[in-house]
Amino acid sequence: MENNNLTLGEFIIENQKHYKSTSGEFTRLLSSIKLAAKVVNYKVNKAGLVDIMGAAGETNIQGEDQQKLDVYANDVFMKTLINREIVCGIASEEEDDFVTITGKEGTNENKYVVLIDPLDGSSNIDVNVSVGTIFSIYKRVTPIGTPVQIEDFLQPGNLQVAAGYVVYGTSTMLVYTSGNGVDGFTLNPAIGSFYLSHPKFRFPDDGKIYSINEGNYIHFPQGVKDYLKYCQEEKDERPYTSRYIGSLVSDFHRNMIKGGIYMYPTSSIGPKGKLRLLYECNPMAFLAEQANGKASDGFKRILDIKPTELHQRVPFFCGSKNMVAKAEEFMANYPEDADY
Ligand SMILES: O=P(O)(O)OC[C@H]1O[C@](O)(COP(=O)(O)O)[C@@H](O)[C@@H]1O
C-alpha cells in the first residue's frame, strides 16, 4: 500500500495551491515540522532504553514539572524551526515567553508564527502510553521584517492558517489541516517517510464514547454532571462507553475515527480548566471543525475566543458535533458557568 500512496512531502507540494503562498515558505515550514516529528519519534520509540524518562527537575510557567521528554521535544522543534529561519516567532507550552527569531542579517522576512505543545500527554511518557505533539500556524499581523509582538500570537483560532498533531502511538501519524479538510499520514519507520494513509478524516455526527477524567467528578460544574448522567443512562444508544487515555491527541484521534466527545471542563480545582487555548484547544478545534466535528468551551465556539494571555486555559468540549451540542444543552441550564 505505502508505495502507491503519496508521501507527506508530495502531498504538501501538490496542495500548495490551497496555501495561498507562492514563496514555498509554508511548504518548507510544514517540512520542518515533519522533520522534527521524526527526530522526536526516534527518541520516543526507545524511551525505555535511553535516559529520557522521568522528570527533568525543572518546572514550566504552567507550574508543571517538566518531563525530560517535554524538554527534549521542545528543544528539537525549537532548534529545527530556528536553524531553518523558517518562521519569525515561536510560542511553546514549555517556554515562559514567545521567542523572536532574527535571521543572520538581524532581520526576519518570514510571515508565519508557530505555537506548539511539543509533548502532549506528559503523564503517559513513563508508562509507554501514546503521547503527541500539537502545532498551530498563523500569519503574523505586525509588519514583516520587524520583531514579532505578542499580538502575533494572541489571534483567535479562526485565523489559523494550519494546525495539526503527531501521535506517537502503535504507529506514528502526522495529522493536519490547512483549511481544506484533515488528512492523516503514517510513518513507515523502515523508510523514514510519512505516507497518506487516512485521507479526509471525518468525525461521525454521533458517537458512543465519552472521554473525561471522571476522577474530578465531584468538582465538575452541574451541567457536566448532568451530561455524564445522560451518557450513562440505560436508554436508546446509551449507556455510552467511557474511554480516557489522558493524552488529548490520542483521545481526540480515537474519537475522530470512532465518534465520541472529549471534555476537560472547569472544576473547583481548575477554575479555568486545564488545557491551553493557544497550544491545545485552538489547533484541535480547527482540526475538529475541518473534520465535521465541533469544539466549544461549553458555551461558545473555541475558534472565536479572543486570546488575552499566552498560556491561558479554557474549558474544552470537542468531538462529534451532535454530542458536543448535547453537552452544551446541559451546560446552558447553568448560564452562570459561562463566566469562568
Ligand atoms: O491528568 P489529567 O488532569 O486528566 O490531564 C490529562 C490531560 O492533560 C494533558 O496531558 C495536557 O497536558 P500536557 O500537555 O502537559 O501533557 C492532555 O493531553 C490530557 O488530556
Coordinates of C-alpha atoms and ligand atoms in Angstrom, one line a residue:
M1 CA 0.0 0.0 0.0
E2 CA 2.5 2.6 1.1
N3 CA 4.5 2.6 -2.1
N4 CA 1.5 3.9 -4.1
N5 CA 0.4 6.4 -1.5
L6 CA 1.5 9.9 -1.7
T7 CA 4.3 10.8 0.8
L8 CA 3.6 13.8 3.1
G9 CA 6.2 15.8 1.1
E10 CA 4.5 15.1 -2.2
F11 CA 1.1 15.9 -0.7
I12 CA 2.3 19.2 0.7
I13 CA 3.7 20.2 -2.7
E14 CA 0.6 19.0 -4.5
N15 CA -1.6 21.1 -2.2
Q16 CA 0.4 24.3 -2.4
K17 CA -2.4 25.8 -4.5
H18 CA -4.5 25.7 -1.3
Y19 CA -2.0 27.5 0.8
K20 CA -2.3 30.9 -1.0
S21 CA 1.5 31.0 -0.5
T22 CA 3.7 31.3 -3.6
S23 CA 7.0 31.6 -1.8
G24 CA 7.3 28.0 -0.8
E25 CA 7.7 29.3 2.8
F26 CA 4.7 27.4 4.0
T27 CA 5.8 24.2 2.3
R28 CA 9.2 24.5 3.9
L29 CA 7.6 25.2 7.3
L30 CA 5.5 22.0 7.1
S31 CA 8.5 20.0 6.0
S32 CA 10.5 21.3 9.0
I33 CA 7.7 20.2 11.4
K34 CA 7.7 16.8 9.6
L35 CA 11.5 16.5 10.2
A36 CA 11.3 17.5 13.9
A37 CA 8.5 14.9 14.4
K38 CA 10.7 12.2 13.0
V39 CA 13.5 13.1 15.3
V40 CA 11.2 13.1 18.4
N41 CA 9.6 9.9 17.3
Y42 CA 13.0 8.2 17.2
K43 CA 13.6 9.1 20.8
V44 CA 10.1 8.3 22.0
N45 CA 10.3 4.8 20.4
K46 CA 13.3 3.9 22.5
A47 CA 12.3 5.9 25.6
G48 CA 12.9 2.9 27.9
L49 CA 16.4 2.4 26.7
V50 CA 17.8 5.9 26.9
D51 CA 17.8 8.4 29.7
I52 CA 14.7 10.3 28.5
M53 CA 12.2 9.0 31.1
G54 CA 11.2 10.9 34.3
A55 CA 11.3 14.4 35.4
A56 CA 13.8 17.0 34.2
G57 CA 13.8 18.7 37.6
E58 CA 12.5 21.9 36.1
T59 CA 9.1 23.5 36.4
N60 CA 7.5 25.3 33.4
I61 CA 5.5 28.5 33.6
Q62 CA 2.3 26.4 33.9
G63 CA 3.7 25.3 37.3
E64 CA 4.1 21.7 35.9
D65 CA 7.1 19.5 36.5
Q66 CA 8.7 19.3 33.1
Q67 CA 9.5 15.7 32.0
K68 CA 12.8 15.0 30.2
L69 CA 10.9 14.2 27.0
D70 CA 9.0 17.6 27.3
V71 CA 12.3 19.4 27.3
Y72 CA 13.8 17.2 24.6
A73 CA 10.8 17.6 22.3
N74 CA 10.8 21.3 22.9
D75 CA 14.5 21.6 22.0
V76 CA 14.1 19.6 18.8
F77 CA 11.1 21.6 17.5
M78 CA 12.6 25.0 18.5
K79 CA 16.0 24.2 17.0
T80 CA 14.6 22.7 13.8
L81 CA 12.5 25.8 13.2
I82 CA 15.1 28.4 14.4
N83 CA 18.0 26.9 12.5
R84 CA 16.0 26.9 9.3
E85 CA 14.9 30.5 9.8
I86 CA 11.5 29.4 8.5
V87 CA 9.3 31.4 11.0
C88 CA 9.6 34.8 12.6
G89 CA 8.4 33.7 16.0
I90 CA 7.5 30.6 18.2
A91 CA 5.5 30.2 21.3
S92 CA 5.8 26.9 23.2
E93 CA 4.0 25.5 26.2
E94 CA 7.4 24.8 27.6
E95 CA 8.7 28.4 27.1
D96 CA 7.8 31.2 29.5
D97 CA 7.5 33.8 26.7
F98 CA 7.4 33.8 22.9
V99 CA 10.7 33.6 21.1
T100 CA 11.5 36.2 18.4
I101 CA 13.7 34.8 15.6
T102 CA 16.0 37.1 13.8
G103 CA 17.9 35.8 10.8
K104 CA 21.7 36.1 10.2
E105 CA 21.1 39.6 8.8
G106 CA 19.5 40.6 12.0
T107 CA 16.0 40.9 10.5
N108 CA 13.4 38.3 9.6
E109 CA 11.3 38.4 6.4
N110 CA 9.2 35.3 7.3
K111 CA 5.4 35.8 7.7
Y112 CA 4.5 32.8 9.8
V113 CA 4.5 32.2 13.6
V114 CA 4.2 28.8 15.2
L115 CA 2.6 27.8 18.5
I116 CA 3.4 24.4 19.8
D117 CA 2.8 21.9 22.6
P118 CA 6.0 19.8 22.0
L119 CA 4.9 16.9 24.1
D120 CA 1.2 16.4 24.9
G121 CA 0.2 13.7 27.4
S122 CA 3.3 14.1 29.5
S123 CA 1.8 12.0 32.3
N124 CA 1.9 9.0 30.0
I125 CA 5.6 9.2 28.9
D126 CA 7.0 6.8 31.6
V127 CA 4.2 4.3 31.2
N128 CA 4.5 3.6 27.5
V129 CA 1.1 5.1 26.6
S130 CA 0.8 7.1 23.4
V131 CA 1.7 10.8 23.6
G132 CA 1.8 13.6 21.0
T133 CA 2.9 16.9 19.6
I134 CA 0.4 19.7 18.7
F135 CA 1.1 22.7 16.4
S136 CA -0.7 25.7 15.2
I137 CA 0.4 28.2 12.5
Y138 CA -0.7 31.8 11.9
K139 CA 0.3 34.6 9.6
R140 CA 1.8 37.4 11.6
V141 CA -0.3 40.6 12.0
T142 CA 2.6 43.0 12.6
P143 CA 4.8 44.3 9.7
I144 CA 7.2 41.8 8.1
G145 CA 10.8 42.4 8.9
T146 CA 10.1 43.9 12.4
P147 CA 10.4 41.8 15.6
V148 CA 7.2 39.8 16.3
Q149 CA 4.9 41.1 19.0
I150 CA 2.5 39.4 21.5
E151 CA -0.4 40.3 19.1
D152 CA 1.1 38.0 16.5
F153 CA 0.3 35.1 18.9
L154 CA -2.9 36.3 20.6
Q155 CA -5.0 35.8 17.4
P156 CA -8.4 34.0 17.6
G157 CA -8.3 30.4 16.4
N158 CA -10.4 31.1 13.3
L159 CA -7.4 32.9 11.8
Q160 CA -5.2 29.8 11.9
V161 CA -3.6 29.0 8.6
A162 CA -2.9 25.4 9.6
A163 CA -2.9 23.1 12.6
G164 CA -2.0 19.5 13.3
Y165 CA -0.7 16.9 15.7
V166 CA 1.7 14.0 15.7
V167 CA 0.6 10.9 17.7
Y168 CA 3.4 8.7 18.8
G169 CA 1.3 5.5 19.3
T170 CA 1.1 2.0 17.9
S171 CA 2.1 3.7 14.7
T172 CA 3.3 7.3 14.4
M173 CA 0.9 9.5 12.5
L174 CA 1.0 13.2 11.5
V175 CA -2.5 14.6 11.0
Y176 CA -3.0 18.2 9.8
T177 CA -5.3 20.7 8.1
S178 CA -4.6 23.8 6.2
G179 CA -8.3 24.6 5.8
N180 CA -9.0 22.0 3.2
G181 CA -10.1 19.1 5.3
V182 CA -8.0 16.9 7.6
D183 CA -5.5 14.3 6.3
G184 CA -3.5 11.7 8.1
F185 CA -0.1 10.3 7.3
T186 CA 1.5 7.2 8.8
L187 CA 5.3 7.0 9.3
N188 CA 6.9 3.9 7.7
P189 CA 9.9 3.6 10.1
A190 CA 11.8 1.4 7.7
I191 CA 11.8 4.0 5.0
G192 CA 11.5 7.1 7.3
S193 CA 8.7 8.6 5.3
F194 CA 5.1 9.6 6.2
Y195 CA 2.6 8.2 3.7
L196 CA -1.0 9.3 3.1
S197 CA -3.0 6.6 5.0
H198 CA -6.1 8.4 6.1
P199 CA -7.4 11.0 3.5
K200 CA -10.1 13.3 4.6
F201 CA -10.8 12.3 8.2
R202 CA -14.5 12.8 9.2
F203 CA -15.9 12.8 12.7
P204 CA -19.2 10.7 12.7
D205 CA -22.1 13.1 13.6
D206 CA -22.8 10.9 16.6
G207 CA -20.7 8.5 18.7
K208 CA -20.8 6.3 21.8
I209 CA -17.6 7.2 23.5
Y210 CA -17.1 9.9 26.2
S211 CA -13.6 10.9 27.3
I212 CA -13.2 12.8 30.6
N213 CA -11.2 12.4 33.8
E214 CA -14.1 11.2 36.0
G215 CA -11.8 11.3 39.0
N216 CA -12.6 15.0 39.1
Y217 CA -16.4 14.3 39.1
I218 CA -17.3 16.0 42.4
H219 CA -15.5 19.2 41.3
F220 CA -17.3 19.4 37.9
P221 CA -20.0 22.0 37.1
Q222 CA -23.6 20.7 37.3
G223 CA -24.0 20.8 33.5
V224 CA -21.2 18.4 33.1
K225 CA -22.5 16.1 35.9
D226 CA -25.9 16.1 34.2
Y227 CA -24.4 15.3 30.8
L228 CA -22.4 12.4 32.3
K229 CA -25.6 11.0 33.8
Y230 CA -27.2 11.3 30.4
C231 CA -24.2 9.4 28.8
Q232 CA -24.5 6.6 31.5
E233 CA -28.3 6.3 31.3
E234 CA -29.8 2.9 30.1
K235 CA -31.8 4.4 27.1
D236 CA -31.6 4.4 23.3
E237 CA -28.0 4.1 22.2
R238 CA -26.8 4.6 25.8
P239 CA -25.0 4.0 28.0
Y240 CA -22.0 5.3 26.1
T241 CA -18.5 3.8 26.8
S242 CA -16.0 5.7 28.9
R243 CA -12.5 5.9 27.3
Y244 CA -9.8 8.2 28.7
I245 CA -6.2 7.8 27.7
G246 CA -5.0 11.0 29.4
S247 CA -3.3 12.2 26.2
L248 CA -5.5 14.8 24.4
V249 CA -4.1 13.8 20.9
S250 CA -4.8 10.1 21.4
D251 CA -8.3 10.6 22.8
F252 CA -9.1 13.1 20.0
H253 CA -7.7 10.7 17.4
R254 CA -9.8 7.8 18.6
N255 CA -12.9 9.8 18.8
M256 CA -12.4 11.3 15.3
I257 CA -12.3 7.7 13.9
K258 CA -15.0 6.1 16.1
G259 CA -17.2 9.0 17.1
G260 CA -17.0 10.5 20.6
I261 CA -16.6 13.5 22.8
Y262 CA -13.6 14.7 24.8
M263 CA -14.2 17.0 27.7
Y264 CA -11.8 18.9 30.1
P265 CA -14.2 21.2 31.9
T266 CA -13.7 23.8 34.6
S267 CA -13.6 22.3 38.1
S268 CA -13.3 23.6 41.6
I269 CA -9.7 22.6 41.4
G270 CA -9.1 24.1 37.9
P271 CA -11.5 27.1 37.7
K272 CA -10.5 27.7 34.0
G273 CA -10.0 24.1 33.1
K274 CA -6.5 22.7 32.3
L275 CA -5.9 22.9 28.6
R276 CA -4.1 25.8 27.0
L277 CA -6.2 27.8 24.4
L278 CA -3.3 28.6 22.1
Y279 CA -1.4 25.3 22.1
E280 CA -4.0 22.7 22.6
C281 CA -7.6 23.9 22.2
N282 CA -7.3 26.2 19.1
P283 CA -5.4 23.7 16.9
M284 CA -7.6 20.7 18.0
A285 CA -10.8 22.8 17.4
F286 CA -9.6 23.8 13.9
L287 CA -9.0 20.1 13.1
A288 CA -12.3 19.1 14.6
E289 CA -14.3 21.6 12.6
Q290 CA -12.4 20.7 9.4
A291 CA -13.4 17.1 10.1
N292 CA -17.1 17.7 10.5
G293 CA -16.7 17.9 14.3
K294 CA -17.4 20.7 16.9
A295 CA -15.4 22.4 19.6
S296 CA -16.5 24.8 22.4
D297 CA -15.9 25.9 25.9
G298 CA -19.3 24.5 26.8
F299 CA -21.0 27.7 25.7
K300 CA -19.1 29.4 22.8
R301 CA -17.1 28.3 19.8
I302 CA -13.4 27.9 20.8
L303 CA -12.2 29.4 17.5
D304 CA -14.0 32.7 18.2
I305 CA -12.4 33.2 21.6
K306 CA -10.1 36.3 21.5
P307 CA -6.9 35.2 23.5
T308 CA -5.7 37.5 26.2
E309 CA -2.7 35.6 27.5
L310 CA 0.0 33.3 26.1
H311 CA -0.7 30.5 28.5
Q312 CA -4.4 31.0 29.2
R313 CA -6.5 27.9 29.9
V314 CA -10.1 27.3 28.8
P315 CA -12.7 24.6 29.3
F316 CA -12.8 22.2 26.3
F317 CA -15.6 20.2 24.8
C318 CA -14.6 18.6 21.4
G319 CA -15.7 15.9 19.1
S320 CA -18.8 14.5 17.3
K321 CA -21.0 17.6 16.6
N322 CA -24.3 16.1 18.0
M323 CA -22.5 15.0 21.2
V324 CA -20.9 18.4 21.8
A325 CA -24.3 20.1 21.0
K326 CA -25.9 17.8 23.6
A327 CA -23.3 18.6 26.2
E328 CA -23.9 22.3 25.5
E329 CA -27.6 21.9 26.0
F330 CA -26.9 20.6 29.6
M331 CA -24.4 23.4 30.2
A332 CA -26.9 26.0 29.0
N333 CA -29.1 25.2 32.0
Y334 CA -26.4 26.9 34.2
P335 CA -25.6 30.1 32.3
E336 CA -23.6 31.4 35.3
D337 CA -20.9 28.8 34.4
A338 CA -20.3 30.5 31.1
D339 CA -18.2 33.1 33.0
Y340 CA -15.2 31.1 34.1
Ligands
LIG1 O1 -4.3 14.0 34.1 P1 -5.4 14.9 33.7 O2 -5.7 16.0 34.7 O3 -6.7 14.2 33.4 O4 -5.0 15.7 32.3 C1 -4.8 15.0 31.2 C2 -4.8 16.0 30.0 O5 -3.7 16.9 30.2 C3 -2.9 16.8 29.0 O6 -1.9 15.8 29.3 C4 -2.3 18.1 28.7 O7 -1.2 18.4 29.4 P2 0.3 18.3 28.8 O8 0.4 19.0 27.5 O9 1.1 19.0 29.9 O10 0.6 16.9 28.8 C5 -3.8 16.3 27.9 O11 -3.1 15.6 26.9 C6 -4.7 15.3 28.7 O12 -5.9 15.1 28.1

